[in-house]
XYZ file of C-alpha atoms in Angstrom:
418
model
C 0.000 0.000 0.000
C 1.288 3.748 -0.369
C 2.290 5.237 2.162
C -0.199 8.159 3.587
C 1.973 10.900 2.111
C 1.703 10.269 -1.785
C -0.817 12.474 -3.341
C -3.854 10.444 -4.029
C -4.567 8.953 -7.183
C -7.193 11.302 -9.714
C -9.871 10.232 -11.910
C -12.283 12.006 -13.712
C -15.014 10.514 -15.110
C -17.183 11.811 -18.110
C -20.995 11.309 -17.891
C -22.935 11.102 -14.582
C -25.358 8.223 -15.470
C -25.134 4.187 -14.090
C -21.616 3.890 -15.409
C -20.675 6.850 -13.878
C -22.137 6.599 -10.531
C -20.425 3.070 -11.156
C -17.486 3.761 -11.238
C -17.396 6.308 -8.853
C -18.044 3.811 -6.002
C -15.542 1.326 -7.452
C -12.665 3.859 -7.444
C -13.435 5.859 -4.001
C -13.550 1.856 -2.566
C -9.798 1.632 -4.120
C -8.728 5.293 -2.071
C -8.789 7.013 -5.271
C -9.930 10.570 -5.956
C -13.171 10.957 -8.471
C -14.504 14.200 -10.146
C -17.720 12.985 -12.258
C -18.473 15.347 -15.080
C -22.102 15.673 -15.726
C -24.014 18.046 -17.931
C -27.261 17.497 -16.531
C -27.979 21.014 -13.618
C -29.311 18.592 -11.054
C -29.438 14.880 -9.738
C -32.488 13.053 -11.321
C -35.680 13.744 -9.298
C -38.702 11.534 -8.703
C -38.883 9.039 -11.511
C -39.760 10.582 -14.410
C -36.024 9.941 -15.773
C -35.440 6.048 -17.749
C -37.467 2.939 -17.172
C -36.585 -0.735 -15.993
C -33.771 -2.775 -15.873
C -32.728 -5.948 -14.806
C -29.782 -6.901 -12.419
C -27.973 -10.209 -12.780
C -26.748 -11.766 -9.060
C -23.226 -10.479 -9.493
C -24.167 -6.805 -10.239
C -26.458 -7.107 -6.835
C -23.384 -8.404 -4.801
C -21.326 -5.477 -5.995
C -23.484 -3.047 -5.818
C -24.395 -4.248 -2.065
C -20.866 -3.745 -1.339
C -20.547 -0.500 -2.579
C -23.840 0.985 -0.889
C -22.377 -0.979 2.226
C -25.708 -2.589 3.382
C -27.059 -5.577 1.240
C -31.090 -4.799 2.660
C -30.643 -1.267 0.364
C -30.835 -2.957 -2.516
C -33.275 -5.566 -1.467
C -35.791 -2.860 -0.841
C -35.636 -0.394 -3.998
C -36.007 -3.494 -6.408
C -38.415 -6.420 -7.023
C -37.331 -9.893 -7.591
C -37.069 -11.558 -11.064
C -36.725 -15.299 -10.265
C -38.882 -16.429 -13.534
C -37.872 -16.067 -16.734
C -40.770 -16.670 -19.369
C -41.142 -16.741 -22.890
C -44.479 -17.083 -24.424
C -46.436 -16.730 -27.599
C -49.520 -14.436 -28.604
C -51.066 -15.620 -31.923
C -52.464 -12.123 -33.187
C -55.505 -13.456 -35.367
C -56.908 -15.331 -32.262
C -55.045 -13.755 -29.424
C -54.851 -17.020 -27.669
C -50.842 -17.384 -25.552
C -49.420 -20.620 -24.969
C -45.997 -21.025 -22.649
C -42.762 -21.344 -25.206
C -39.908 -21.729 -22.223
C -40.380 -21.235 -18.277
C -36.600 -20.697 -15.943
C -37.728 -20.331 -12.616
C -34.028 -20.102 -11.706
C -33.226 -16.895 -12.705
C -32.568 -14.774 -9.654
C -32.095 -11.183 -11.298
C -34.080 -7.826 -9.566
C -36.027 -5.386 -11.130
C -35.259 -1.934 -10.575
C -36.446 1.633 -12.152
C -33.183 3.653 -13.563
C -34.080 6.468 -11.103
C -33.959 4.304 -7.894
C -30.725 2.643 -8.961
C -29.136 6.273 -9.884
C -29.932 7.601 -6.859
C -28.959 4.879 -4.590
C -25.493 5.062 -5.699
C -25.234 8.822 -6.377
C -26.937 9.104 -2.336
C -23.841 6.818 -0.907
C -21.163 9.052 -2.870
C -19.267 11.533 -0.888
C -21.373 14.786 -1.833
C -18.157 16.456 -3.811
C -17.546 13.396 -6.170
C -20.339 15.231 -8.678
C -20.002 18.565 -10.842
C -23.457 18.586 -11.703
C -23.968 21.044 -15.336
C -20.187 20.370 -16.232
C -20.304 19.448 -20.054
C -17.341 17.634 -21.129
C -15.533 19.622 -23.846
C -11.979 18.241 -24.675
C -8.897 16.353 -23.528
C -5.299 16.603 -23.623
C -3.047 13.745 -22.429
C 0.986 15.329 -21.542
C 3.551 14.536 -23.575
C 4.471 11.746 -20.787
C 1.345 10.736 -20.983
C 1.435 10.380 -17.031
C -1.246 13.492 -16.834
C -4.890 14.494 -18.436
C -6.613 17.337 -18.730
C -10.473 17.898 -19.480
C -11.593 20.837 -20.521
C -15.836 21.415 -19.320
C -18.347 24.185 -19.694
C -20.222 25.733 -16.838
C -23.881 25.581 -18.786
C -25.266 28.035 -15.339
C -22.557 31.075 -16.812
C -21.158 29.640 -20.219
C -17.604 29.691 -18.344
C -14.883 26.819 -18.997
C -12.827 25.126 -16.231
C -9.789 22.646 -16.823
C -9.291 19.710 -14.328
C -6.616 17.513 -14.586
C -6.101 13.871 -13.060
C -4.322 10.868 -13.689
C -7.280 8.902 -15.679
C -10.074 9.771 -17.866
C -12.839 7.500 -17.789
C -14.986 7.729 -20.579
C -18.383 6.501 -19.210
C -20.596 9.038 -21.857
C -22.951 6.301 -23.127
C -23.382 4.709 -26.774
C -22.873 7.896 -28.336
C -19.397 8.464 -26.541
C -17.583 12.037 -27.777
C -14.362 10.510 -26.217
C -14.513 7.472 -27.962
C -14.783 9.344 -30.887
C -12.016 11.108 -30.253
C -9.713 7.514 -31.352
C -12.588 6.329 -33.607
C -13.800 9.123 -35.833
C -15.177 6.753 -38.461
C -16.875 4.322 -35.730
C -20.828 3.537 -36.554
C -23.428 2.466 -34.588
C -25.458 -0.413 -36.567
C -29.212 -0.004 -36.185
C -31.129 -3.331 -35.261
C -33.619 -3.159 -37.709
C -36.343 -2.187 -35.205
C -36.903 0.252 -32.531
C -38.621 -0.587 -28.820
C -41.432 1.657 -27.538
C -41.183 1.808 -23.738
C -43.449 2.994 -20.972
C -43.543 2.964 -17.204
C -47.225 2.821 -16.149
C -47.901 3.832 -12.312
C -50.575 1.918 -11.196
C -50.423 3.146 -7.641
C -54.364 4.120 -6.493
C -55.813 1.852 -9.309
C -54.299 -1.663 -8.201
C -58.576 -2.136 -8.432
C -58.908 -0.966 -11.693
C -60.136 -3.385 -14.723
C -56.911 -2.813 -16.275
C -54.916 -4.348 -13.175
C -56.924 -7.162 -12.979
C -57.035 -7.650 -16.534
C -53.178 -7.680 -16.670
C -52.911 -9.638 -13.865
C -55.306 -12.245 -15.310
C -53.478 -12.610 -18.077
C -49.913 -12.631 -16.836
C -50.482 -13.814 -13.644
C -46.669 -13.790 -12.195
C -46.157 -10.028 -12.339
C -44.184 -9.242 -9.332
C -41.500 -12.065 -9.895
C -41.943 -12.752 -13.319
C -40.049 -11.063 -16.481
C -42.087 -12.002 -19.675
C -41.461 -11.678 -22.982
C -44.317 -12.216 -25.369
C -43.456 -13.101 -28.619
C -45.754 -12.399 -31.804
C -45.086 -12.704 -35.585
C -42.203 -10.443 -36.278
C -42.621 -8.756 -32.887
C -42.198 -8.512 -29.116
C -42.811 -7.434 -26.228
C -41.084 -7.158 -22.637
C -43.357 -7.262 -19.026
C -42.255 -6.641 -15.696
C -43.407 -5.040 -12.494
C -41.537 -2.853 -10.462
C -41.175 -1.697 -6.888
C -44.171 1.094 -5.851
C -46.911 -0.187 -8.123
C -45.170 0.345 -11.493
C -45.360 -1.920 -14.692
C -42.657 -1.611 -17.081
C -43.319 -2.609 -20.942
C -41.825 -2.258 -24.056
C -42.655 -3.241 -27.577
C -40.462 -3.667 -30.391
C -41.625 -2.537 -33.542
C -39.609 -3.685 -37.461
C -39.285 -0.326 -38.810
C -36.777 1.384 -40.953
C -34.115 4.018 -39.226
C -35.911 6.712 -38.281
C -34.114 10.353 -38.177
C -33.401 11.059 -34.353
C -32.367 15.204 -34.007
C -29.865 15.977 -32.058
C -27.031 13.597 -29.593
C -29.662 10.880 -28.529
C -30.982 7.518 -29.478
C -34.553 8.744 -27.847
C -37.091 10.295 -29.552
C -39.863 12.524 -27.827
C -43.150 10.997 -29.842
C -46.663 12.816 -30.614
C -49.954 11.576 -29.796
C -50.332 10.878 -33.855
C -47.468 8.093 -32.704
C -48.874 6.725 -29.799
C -52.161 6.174 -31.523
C -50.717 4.405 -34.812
C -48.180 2.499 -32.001
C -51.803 1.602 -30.240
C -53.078 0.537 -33.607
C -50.124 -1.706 -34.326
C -50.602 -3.126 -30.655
C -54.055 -4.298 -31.347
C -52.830 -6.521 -33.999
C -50.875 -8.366 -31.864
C -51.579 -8.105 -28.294
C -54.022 -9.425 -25.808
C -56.459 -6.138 -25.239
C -55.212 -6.543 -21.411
C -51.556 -5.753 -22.295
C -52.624 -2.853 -24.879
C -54.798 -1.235 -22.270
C -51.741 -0.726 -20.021
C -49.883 0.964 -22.809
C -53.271 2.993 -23.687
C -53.144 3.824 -20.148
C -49.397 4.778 -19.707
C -48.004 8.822 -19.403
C -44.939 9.425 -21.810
C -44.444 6.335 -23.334
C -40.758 7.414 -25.868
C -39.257 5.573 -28.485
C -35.658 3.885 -28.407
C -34.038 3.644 -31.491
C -32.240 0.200 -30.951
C -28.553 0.071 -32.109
C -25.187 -1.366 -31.239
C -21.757 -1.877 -32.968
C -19.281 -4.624 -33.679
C -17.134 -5.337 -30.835
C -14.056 -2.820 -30.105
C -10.420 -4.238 -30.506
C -9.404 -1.418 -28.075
C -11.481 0.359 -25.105
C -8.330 2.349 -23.907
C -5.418 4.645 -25.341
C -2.668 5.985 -23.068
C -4.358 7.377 -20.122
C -7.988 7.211 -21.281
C -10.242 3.919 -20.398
C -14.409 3.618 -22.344
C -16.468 1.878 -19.302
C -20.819 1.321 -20.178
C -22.056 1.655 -23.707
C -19.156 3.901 -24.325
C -17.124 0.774 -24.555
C -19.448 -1.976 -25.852
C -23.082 -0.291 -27.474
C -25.458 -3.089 -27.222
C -29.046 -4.164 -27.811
C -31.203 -4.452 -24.848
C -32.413 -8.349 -25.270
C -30.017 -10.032 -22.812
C -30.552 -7.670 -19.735
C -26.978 -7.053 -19.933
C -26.408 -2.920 -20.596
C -25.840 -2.179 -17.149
C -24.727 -5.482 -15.796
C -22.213 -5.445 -18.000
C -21.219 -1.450 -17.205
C -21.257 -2.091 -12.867
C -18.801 -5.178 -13.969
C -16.570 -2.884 -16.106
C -16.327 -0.687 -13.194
C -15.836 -3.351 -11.107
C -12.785 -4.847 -13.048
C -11.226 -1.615 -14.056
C -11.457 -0.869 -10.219
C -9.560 -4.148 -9.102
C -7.074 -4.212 -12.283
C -6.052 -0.150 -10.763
C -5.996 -1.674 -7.062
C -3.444 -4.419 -7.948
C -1.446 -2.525 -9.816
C -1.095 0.845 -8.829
C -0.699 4.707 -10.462
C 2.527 4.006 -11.174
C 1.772 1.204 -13.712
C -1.792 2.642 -15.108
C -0.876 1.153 -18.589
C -0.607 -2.276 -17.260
C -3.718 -1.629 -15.129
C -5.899 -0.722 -17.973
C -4.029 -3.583 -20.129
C -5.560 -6.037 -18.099
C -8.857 -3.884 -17.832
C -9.206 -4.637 -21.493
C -7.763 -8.351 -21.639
C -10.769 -9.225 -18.826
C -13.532 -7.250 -20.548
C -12.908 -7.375 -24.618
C -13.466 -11.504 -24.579
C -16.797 -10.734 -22.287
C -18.641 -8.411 -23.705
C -17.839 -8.655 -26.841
C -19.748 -12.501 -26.734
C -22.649 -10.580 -25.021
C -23.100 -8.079 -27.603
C -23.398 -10.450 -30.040
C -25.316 -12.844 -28.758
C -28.070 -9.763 -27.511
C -27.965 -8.843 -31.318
C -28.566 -12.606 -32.005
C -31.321 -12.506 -29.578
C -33.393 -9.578 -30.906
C -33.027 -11.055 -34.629
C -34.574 -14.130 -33.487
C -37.070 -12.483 -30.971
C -38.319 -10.102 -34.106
C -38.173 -12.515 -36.627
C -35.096 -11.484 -38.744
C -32.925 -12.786 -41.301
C -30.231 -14.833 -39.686
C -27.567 -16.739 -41.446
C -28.268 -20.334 -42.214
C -31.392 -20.349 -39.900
C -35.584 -19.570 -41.416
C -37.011 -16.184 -39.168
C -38.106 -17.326 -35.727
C -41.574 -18.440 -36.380
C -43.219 -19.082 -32.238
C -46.023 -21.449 -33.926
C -43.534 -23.761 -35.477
C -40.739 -23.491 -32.902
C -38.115 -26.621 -32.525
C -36.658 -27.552 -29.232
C -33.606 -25.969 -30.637
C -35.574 -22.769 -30.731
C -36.601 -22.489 -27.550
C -33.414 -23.207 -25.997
C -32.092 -20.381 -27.540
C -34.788 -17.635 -26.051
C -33.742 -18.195 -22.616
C -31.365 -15.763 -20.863
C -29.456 -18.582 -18.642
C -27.845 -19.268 -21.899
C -25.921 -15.764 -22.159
C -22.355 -16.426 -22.836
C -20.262 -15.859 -19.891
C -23.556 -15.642 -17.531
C -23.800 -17.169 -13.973
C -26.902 -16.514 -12.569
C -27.536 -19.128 -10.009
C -25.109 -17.614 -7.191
């Protein structure tokens, strides 16, 4: 260990969101000092901010030891011990079971609890909330980094400098694009539309019995629904919340600005209604009638990276692996980066950073780069795409083989029995 007298080991991390917050608590654990850049004015209020996600047994465990009491967790998140795929036959809306894991041991959890139960057990001067990130410069050692940030409250621009840059900016990464200028995203073919519908006050209403009627495991189930050339993704979460999300075969649409979201019109949500009705059991459809604010996710991903880190800068999150959302692994996979890259800088020091993020990379690349592919796999099957020397996924005349394939327990690299 250093002795007490050595200046303390710097980080600053780019982007405020799960990786950040992420990584945050895996380098404070490690003694280090953490400036998290975020452009957002504020921490995320109430939960109006994201939707659901699903954590895998590992990301629990770590994320129990950084919030430093297991129960935390427990109680901001519902479990997921069933994993269930079944079909819908849209002509006579009759659903029959395709696979059934009731192994599966993952929690639900909305993106605003999880943010702010991390951000909550940071020391409070970790964030500069309304910081946007700007540019780098590595020294000519390259033992030193500098970020350059705006002050959106007065236009002004600070530089702070630190020892490692983590780049944990999302799928859209600026500092990734900094080494890969000519890097593309690849668009899935479809997009999903999501919704969060609070139910709280109405766990009475027809649609909540209707919806429990007809998927009768809410609460510890997560079920995927499959149609012809469509699906669909059910879960409940914690304080009477259901979280859906249909994926629709579309061409790419044309997203303005930095995002992958797109704000929708009620001219969308009534065609996206329409298209539900072809499909869908009318129980499911009324909860997304029912639903404020459903948005649109434009799904994409990219080819797995050969590098995710140059001299003193490291890509944690989507920033280092972009993926589809159909094997629950986005943010399992981003608390594990932060994870590793926190252990590979424990064992090895400051003083050997390149060997540090060496191994970072050597641990990671083989990982995720199987789970990104296998997700896109997933989705092509799930929507009934073209896949090489395979007919579309067709859930009326499904093989064994099939159905093996749907369930989540068969994610490269997965453990989820811990």
């Amino acid at each position: 260990m250093a002795d007490n007298q050595k200046k303390k080991a710097k980080a600053i991390i780019v982007g405020g969101s799960i990786p950040g917050v992420s990584c945050a608590h895996a380098l404070t654990s490690i003694g280090w000092q953490v400036v998290v850049l975020e452009k957002t004015g504020a921490p995320p209020t109430g939960s109006s901010t994201g939707a659901g996600l699903g954590l895998d047994p590992l990301s629990q465990m770590l994320i129990s030891s950084w919030l430093g009491n297991p129960q935390l967790l427990q109680q901001a998140t519902l479990p997921l011990t069933v994993d269930q795929n079944q079909a819908t036959d849209g002509a006579t809306k009759e659903s029959w079971n395709l696979t059934r894991d009731e192994e599966y041991n993952f929690r639900a959890a909305h993106w605003a609890d999880l943010h702010g139960l991390l951000y909550n057990a940071l020391p409070p001067d970790v964030f500069f909330w309304g910081h946007q990130f700007i540019s780098f410069s590595i020294s000519e050692d390259k033992s030193f980094v500098k970020v350059r940030a705006k002050l959106l409250q007065n236009d002004n621009f600070v530089e702070i400098g630190g020892d490692l840059l983590v780049a944990a900016d999302g799928c859209l990464s600026l500092i990734r694009q900094h080494f890969l200028p000519d890097l593309k995203l690849r668009y899935s073919g479809y997009c999903a539309w999501r919704g969060v519908l609070d139910f709280s006050g109405k766990e009475d209403s027809e649609t909540m019995k209707g919806i429990r009627r007809a998927y009768p495991d809410l609460g510890r189930c997560l079920y995927f629904d499959l149609g012809s050339g469509t699906h669909t993704v059910l879960y409940e979460l914690l304080n009477k919340r259901l979280n859906w999300i249909f994926y629709v075969n579309q061409p790419e649409p044309e997203i303005k600005r930095n995002s992958v979201t797109m704000k929708v019109s009620e001219e969308m949500i009534d065609e996206m209604i329409k298209e539900a009705e072809k499909t869908w059991v009318s129980e499911l459809v009324k909860v997304m009638k029912e639903t404020e604010d459903p948005f649109i996710n434009a799904i994409y991903d990219c080819d797995p990276l050969r590098q995710i880190y140059w001299d003193n800068v490291v890509l944690i999150g989507d920033a280092a692996h972009p993926t589809t959302p159909h094997g629950l692994r986005s943010t399992n996979m981003t608390i594990l980066d932060s994870a590793v890259l926190g252990k590979c800088l424990e064992k090895w020091g400051v003083e050997n950073l390149h060997t540090a993020l060496e191994e970072y990379q050597s641990t990671r690349l083989p990982v995720t780069s199987k789970q990104v592919l296998h997700s896109r796999w997933l989705g092509r099957i799930k929507q009934g795409l073209h896949l090489p020397n395979r007919e579309p996924f067709d859930p009326k005349n499904a093989s064994p083989e099939d159905l093996k394939d749907l369930q989540q327990k068969n994610m490269p690299f997965l453990t989820i029995n811990h």
